[in-house]
Each structure stands twice: as C-alpha cells, then as structure tokens.
Amino acid sequence: LDIAVCVVGYNRPDSVKRLLASLMNAEYMGRRVKLYISIDKSQDDSVSKVADEYEWPYGEKTVILHENNLGLRKHILSCGNLLNNHDAIVVLEDDVVVSPSFYIYAVQCVDKYIDNDEIAGISLYSFIMNHHNHLTFWPMKTDSDVYLMQFAQSWGQVWMKNQWNDFMKWYSSNSDDNFEMGPHLPDSIGTWPKSSWLKYHIRYCVENDKYFVLIYVCFLPTKIPSE
C-alpha cells in the first residue's frame, strides 16, 4: 500500500514547524513515504521558507504553492487530488502534532478497510467532544480496538482513494453554499461557516450510511508487537 502524508499550511510558520518536527520523530516501518506540504496563497512567504528548508529523510518531499488563495474548504479538498497517485493519504492541518505511531496505525487501518465501501475515512484521534452540546464524549469501550461513527473527522485523518472519490462525486452535486442540512442533521453542524468542508463530509456520511473509524485512545506503542 502506498500511503502518503500531506501537511496543510497557510500563514502559521511556527505551527508548521511543530507539526513537521513531530513527523520527523515518527516510525515509518522502513518504508519510503511521500510527503506533501500544501501551502495556500498568502501575503507572507514564511511558511514556504519553512517547507523549503525542511529535510525529509523518509522519501520524496513535494512543496505545493498555490498561486491563488483557495480558502480553507477548497484547500483541504484539493488535497484529495493527491490520491490520484496513492492508495491513501494522511491529511494533517498545521495545528496538530502526531503520535510517533501514527503511520503504523494508518497502515494497519488502511490495510483492513481499503476495500470496505461503508468506511469513508479513518481518524487519527479519539472523538472527545460532542459538538451538539459541547459536552465531553467518552465512547463505551468494547473488545475492539476501534469504534465507528457517522461523523467525519478533521484533526488528522486518512482518506482512501475509492472512498474519497465516492465522496467527491456526491460533493459535486451538493456543494451549494445554501447548505441544507435537512431534518436528519442537527443545526449545530448546519450553522458552521461556509469555510467548513467538514460539514459536507459529515452530511455525506449520514445520508449515505458511511462511517469513520476512530480509536479509543490517542497514543499507540511505537513498535509493532511481535507475533
């Protein structure tokens, strides 16, 4: 499986540095991993300087400098185009850091779910807050390593090629700014700003009976246990 990593940045060089530093300390299982750093157009070139100077020892690095300002929604969605060259891609906005084991987890999940059309994506973190009432959310633990929710995630996620293409086909007919959530979806999502791409992915999951894979805990062992 070819699983790339994409860092999404705009005008926060310190945040990008922090994320890139955490990527440097992760375990990639001896694989060569393609790294993309996608930077939206701004009046400040400090992020592009950070990207250019960053040395990626685990494979090829490509810096994408957008000529026009796309805005958050279009910028994030444009990263899905990178799946034309990969089986899956890890998408990381610049306000997160990763566990040293994030890539091991991503590989294991993609290997299990890549042919499952019911899975829309894989989250790299546990769902910790109910967005509808702003209360803490703790999933009830089962014997499984993961659980499923009809709620797309955006603080670090994995998209798989076929599943993402299905979403984009739906999005092409449902991306009007006059966003209608319908009676089956809460107002707490429908009122998110126009810049939100996530509310479309959530709506897609609910209307098409798709799920995101979430992990119960945020940290994994850095080494795969021996069999």
GROMACS .gro file of N, CA and C in nm, residues 23-91:
model
  207
   23LEU      N    1   0.649   1.484   1.283
   23LEU     CA    2   0.659   1.386   1.174
   23LEU      C    3   0.799   1.326   1.167
   24MET      N    4   0.899   1.406   1.194
   24MET     CA    5   1.037   1.358   1.189
   24MET      C    6   1.061   1.248   1.293
   25ASN      N    7   0.989   1.253   1.404
   25ASN     CA    8   1.011   1.158   1.513
   25ASN      C    9   0.921   1.036   1.505
   26ALA      N   10   0.845   1.021   1.398
   26ALA     CA   11   0.752   0.908   1.387
   26ALA      C   12   0.821   0.786   1.326
   27GLU      N   13   0.757   0.672   1.340
   27GLU     CA   14   0.806   0.544   1.290
   27GLU      C   15   0.737   0.512   1.157
   28TYR      N   16   0.817   0.485   1.053
   28TYR     CA   17   0.762   0.460   0.919
   28TYR      C   18   0.790   0.317   0.870
   29MET      N   19   0.830   0.231   0.960
   29MET     CA   20   0.838   0.087   0.931
   29MET      C   21   0.935   0.057   0.816
   30GLY      N   22   1.036   0.140   0.798
   30GLY     CA   23   1.133   0.117   0.692
   30GLY      C   24   1.083   0.152   0.553
   31ARG      N   25   0.966   0.213   0.544
   31ARG     CA   26   0.908   0.247   0.413
   31ARG      C   27   0.958   0.385   0.365
   32ARG      N   28   0.953   0.403   0.235
   32ARG     CA   29   0.969   0.536   0.178
   32ARG      C   30   0.830   0.599   0.168
   33VAL      N   31   0.816   0.716   0.228
   33VAL     CA   32   0.685   0.781   0.239
   33VAL      C   33   0.690   0.916   0.169
   34LYS      N   34   0.601   0.938   0.076
   34LYS     CA   35   0.595   1.067   0.007
   34LYS      C   36   0.531   1.171   0.098
   35LEU      N   37   0.599   1.286   0.113
   35LEU     CA   38   0.547   1.396   0.194
   35LEU      C   39   0.512   1.514   0.104
   36TYR      N   40   0.389   1.559   0.117
   36TYR     CA   41   0.346   1.683   0.050
   36TYR      C   42   0.328   1.791   0.156
   37ILE      N   43   0.370   1.911   0.123
   37ILE     CA   44   0.341   2.028   0.207
   37ILE      C   45   0.265   2.125   0.118
   38SER      N   46   0.134   2.137   0.141
   38SER     CA   47   0.047   2.218   0.058
   38SER      C   48   0.022   2.351   0.128
   39ILE      N   49   0.056   2.461   0.061
   39ILE     CA   50   0.052   2.593   0.123
   39ILE      C   51  -0.041   2.684   0.043
   40ASP      N   52  -0.143   2.736   0.110
   40ASP     CA   53  -0.235   2.828   0.044
   40ASP      C   54  -0.169   2.965   0.027
   41LYS      N   55  -0.211   3.037  -0.074
   41LYS     CA   56  -0.154   3.168  -0.106
   41LYS      C   57  -0.184   3.268   0.005
   42SER      N   58  -0.080   3.338   0.050
   42SER     CA   59  -0.096   3.447   0.146
   42SER      C   60   0.005   3.556   0.113
   43GLN      N   61   0.002   3.662   0.190
   43GLN     CA   62   0.098   3.771   0.170
   43GLN      C   63   0.230   3.746   0.240
   44ASP      N   64   0.241   3.635   0.307
   44ASP     CA   65   0.359   3.603   0.388
   44ASP      C   66   0.422   3.475   0.333
   45ASP      N   67   0.551   3.479   0.302
   45ASP     CA   68   0.618   3.361   0.248
   45ASP      C   69   0.694   3.281   0.354
   46SER      N   70   0.667   3.308   0.481
   46SER     CA   71   0.742   3.242   0.588
   46SER      C   72   0.715   3.091   0.592
   47VAL      N   73   0.592   3.050   0.563
   47VAL     CA   74   0.560   2.908   0.565
   47VAL      C   75   0.631   2.835   0.451
   48SER      N   76   0.635   2.897   0.334
   48SER     CA   77   0.704   2.833   0.221
   48SER      C   78   0.853   2.820   0.249
   49LYS      N   79   0.912   2.914   0.323
   49LYS     CA   80   1.053   2.904   0.359
   49LYS      C   81   1.075   2.785   0.454
   50VAL      N   82   0.985   2.768   0.549
   50VAL     CA   83   0.994   2.654   0.639
   50VAL      C   84   0.987   2.524   0.560
   51ALA      N   85   0.893   2.518   0.467
   51ALA     CA   86   0.874   2.397   0.386
   51ALA      C   87   0.997   2.368   0.300
   52ASP      N   88   1.051   2.471   0.239
   52ASP     CA   89   1.167   2.452   0.152
   52ASP      C   90   1.290   2.405   0.229
   53GLU      N   91   1.306   2.455   0.349
   53GLU     CA   92   1.424   2.423   0.429
   53GLU      C   93   1.413   2.288   0.500
   54TYR      N   94   1.294   2.236   0.510
   54TYR     CA   95   1.272   2.111   0.584
   54TYR      C   96   1.329   1.993   0.506
   55GLU      N   97   1.409   1.912   0.572
   55GLU     CA   98   1.467   1.794   0.509
   55GLU      C   99   1.391   1.671   0.554
   56TRP      N  100   1.339   1.597   0.458
   56TRP     CA  101   1.256   1.480   0.483
   56TRP      C  102   1.335   1.354   0.449
   57PRO      N  103   1.384   1.280   0.548
   57PRO     CA  104   1.474   1.168   0.521
   57PRO      C  105   1.403   1.038   0.485
   58TYR      N  106   1.269   1.036   0.484
   58TYR     CA  107   1.196   0.911   0.467
   58TYR      C  108   1.141   0.890   0.326
   59GLY      N  109   1.173   0.980   0.235
   59GLY     CA  110   1.124   0.965   0.099
   59GLY      C  111   1.128   1.099   0.026
   60GLU      N  112   1.044   1.112  -0.075
   60GLU     CA  113   1.040   1.234  -0.156
   60GLU      C  114   0.952   1.339  -0.091
   61LYS      N  115   0.993   1.464  -0.098
   61LYS     CA  116   0.915   1.577  -0.047
   61LYS      C  117   0.874   1.667  -0.164
   62THR      N  118   0.748   1.706  -0.167
   62THR     CA  119   0.698   1.798  -0.269
   62THR      C  120   0.626   1.913  -0.200
   63VAL      N  121   0.668   2.035  -0.229
   63VAL     CA  122   0.601   2.154  -0.175
   63VAL      C  123   0.506   2.208  -0.281
   64ILE      N  124   0.379   2.223  -0.245
   64ILE     CA  125   0.278   2.274  -0.336
   64ILE      C  126   0.244   2.417  -0.293
   65LEU      N  127   0.277   2.514  -0.378
   65LEU     CA  128   0.246   2.654  -0.351
   65LEU      C  129   0.131   2.696  -0.442
   66HIS      N  130   0.016   2.722  -0.384
   66HIS     CA  131  -0.100   2.760  -0.464
   66HIS      C  132  -0.086   2.906  -0.507
   67GLU      N  133  -0.112   2.931  -0.634
   67GLU     CA  134  -0.094   3.065  -0.690
   67GLU      C  135  -0.202   3.162  -0.645
   68ASN      N  136  -0.321   3.110  -0.612
   68ASN     CA  137  -0.432   3.192  -0.566
   68ASN      C  138  -0.478   3.142  -0.430
   69ASN      N  139  -0.537   3.232  -0.352
   69ASN     CA  140  -0.588   3.192  -0.222
   69ASN      C  141  -0.715   3.110  -0.240
   70LEU      N  142  -0.711   2.986  -0.194
   70LEU     CA  143  -0.823   2.895  -0.210
   70LEU      C  144  -0.923   2.906  -0.096
   71GLY      N  145  -0.878   2.943   0.021
   71GLY     CA  146  -0.962   2.935   0.139
   71GLY      C  147  -0.956   2.794   0.195
   72LEU      N  148  -0.999   2.779   0.320
   72LEU     CA  149  -0.980   2.652   0.390
   72LEU      C  150  -1.051   2.536   0.321
   73ARG      N  151  -1.178   2.553   0.285
   73ARG     CA  152  -1.253   2.441   0.229
   73ARG      C  153  -1.191   2.392   0.099
   74LYS      N  154  -1.169   2.480   0.004
   74LYS     CA  155  -1.113   2.439  -0.124
   74LYS      C  156  -0.972   2.385  -0.109
   75HIS      N  157  -0.896   2.444  -0.017
   75HIS     CA  158  -0.759   2.398   0.003
   75HIS      C  159  -0.756   2.254   0.053
   76ILE      N  160  -0.835   2.226   0.157
   76ILE     CA  161  -0.836   2.090   0.211
   76ILE      C  162  -0.885   1.991   0.106
   77LEU      N  163  -0.994   2.024   0.038
   77LEU     CA  164  -1.050   1.932  -0.061
   77LEU      C  165  -0.953   1.909  -0.176
   78SER      N  166  -0.874   2.010  -0.210
   78SER     CA  167  -0.778   1.993  -0.319
   78SER      C  168  -0.673   1.888  -0.287
   79CYS      N  169  -0.649   1.866  -0.159
   79CYS     CA  170  -0.551   1.764  -0.119
   79CYS      C  171  -0.597   1.625  -0.160
   80GLY      N  172  -0.728   1.608  -0.174
   80GLY     CA  173  -0.779   1.479  -0.219
   80GLY      C  174  -0.733   1.443  -0.359
   81ASN      N  175  -0.698   1.543  -0.440
   81ASN     CA  176  -0.648   1.515  -0.574
   81ASN      C  177  -0.518   1.437  -0.573
   82LEU      N  178  -0.446   1.444  -0.462
   82LEU     CA  179  -0.320   1.371  -0.450
   82LEU      C  180  -0.342   1.221  -0.449
   83LEU      N  181  -0.465   1.179  -0.422
   83LEU     CA  182  -0.496   1.036  -0.422
   83LEU      C  183  -0.491   0.975  -0.562
   84ASN      N  184  -0.480   1.058  -0.663
   84ASN     CA  185  -0.460   1.004  -0.798
   84ASN      C  186  -0.329   0.926  -0.807
   85ASN      N  187  -0.237   0.956  -0.714
   85ASN     CA  188  -0.104   0.895  -0.718
   85ASN      C  189  -0.078   0.798  -0.603
   86HIS      N  190  -0.177   0.778  -0.514
   86HIS     CA  191  -0.155   0.697  -0.395
   86HIS      C  192  -0.281   0.618  -0.361
   87ASP      N  193  -0.264   0.514  -0.281
   87ASP     CA  194  -0.378   0.436  -0.234
   87ASP      C  195  -0.454   0.509  -0.124
   88ALA      N  196  -0.380   0.583  -0.044
   88ALA     CA  197  -0.440   0.657   0.068
   88ALA      C  198  -0.347   0.773   0.103
   89ILE      N  199  -0.403   0.868   0.178
   89ILE     CA  200  -0.322   0.983   0.218
   89ILE      C  201  -0.363   1.028   0.357
   90VAL      N  202  -0.262   1.059   0.439
   90VAL     CA  203  -0.285   1.116   0.572
   90VAL      C  204  -0.285   1.268   0.557
   91VAL      N  205  -0.393   1.333   0.599
   91VAL     CA  206  -0.406   1.478   0.585
   91VAL      C  207  -0.398   1.542   0.723
   0.00000   0.00000   0.00000
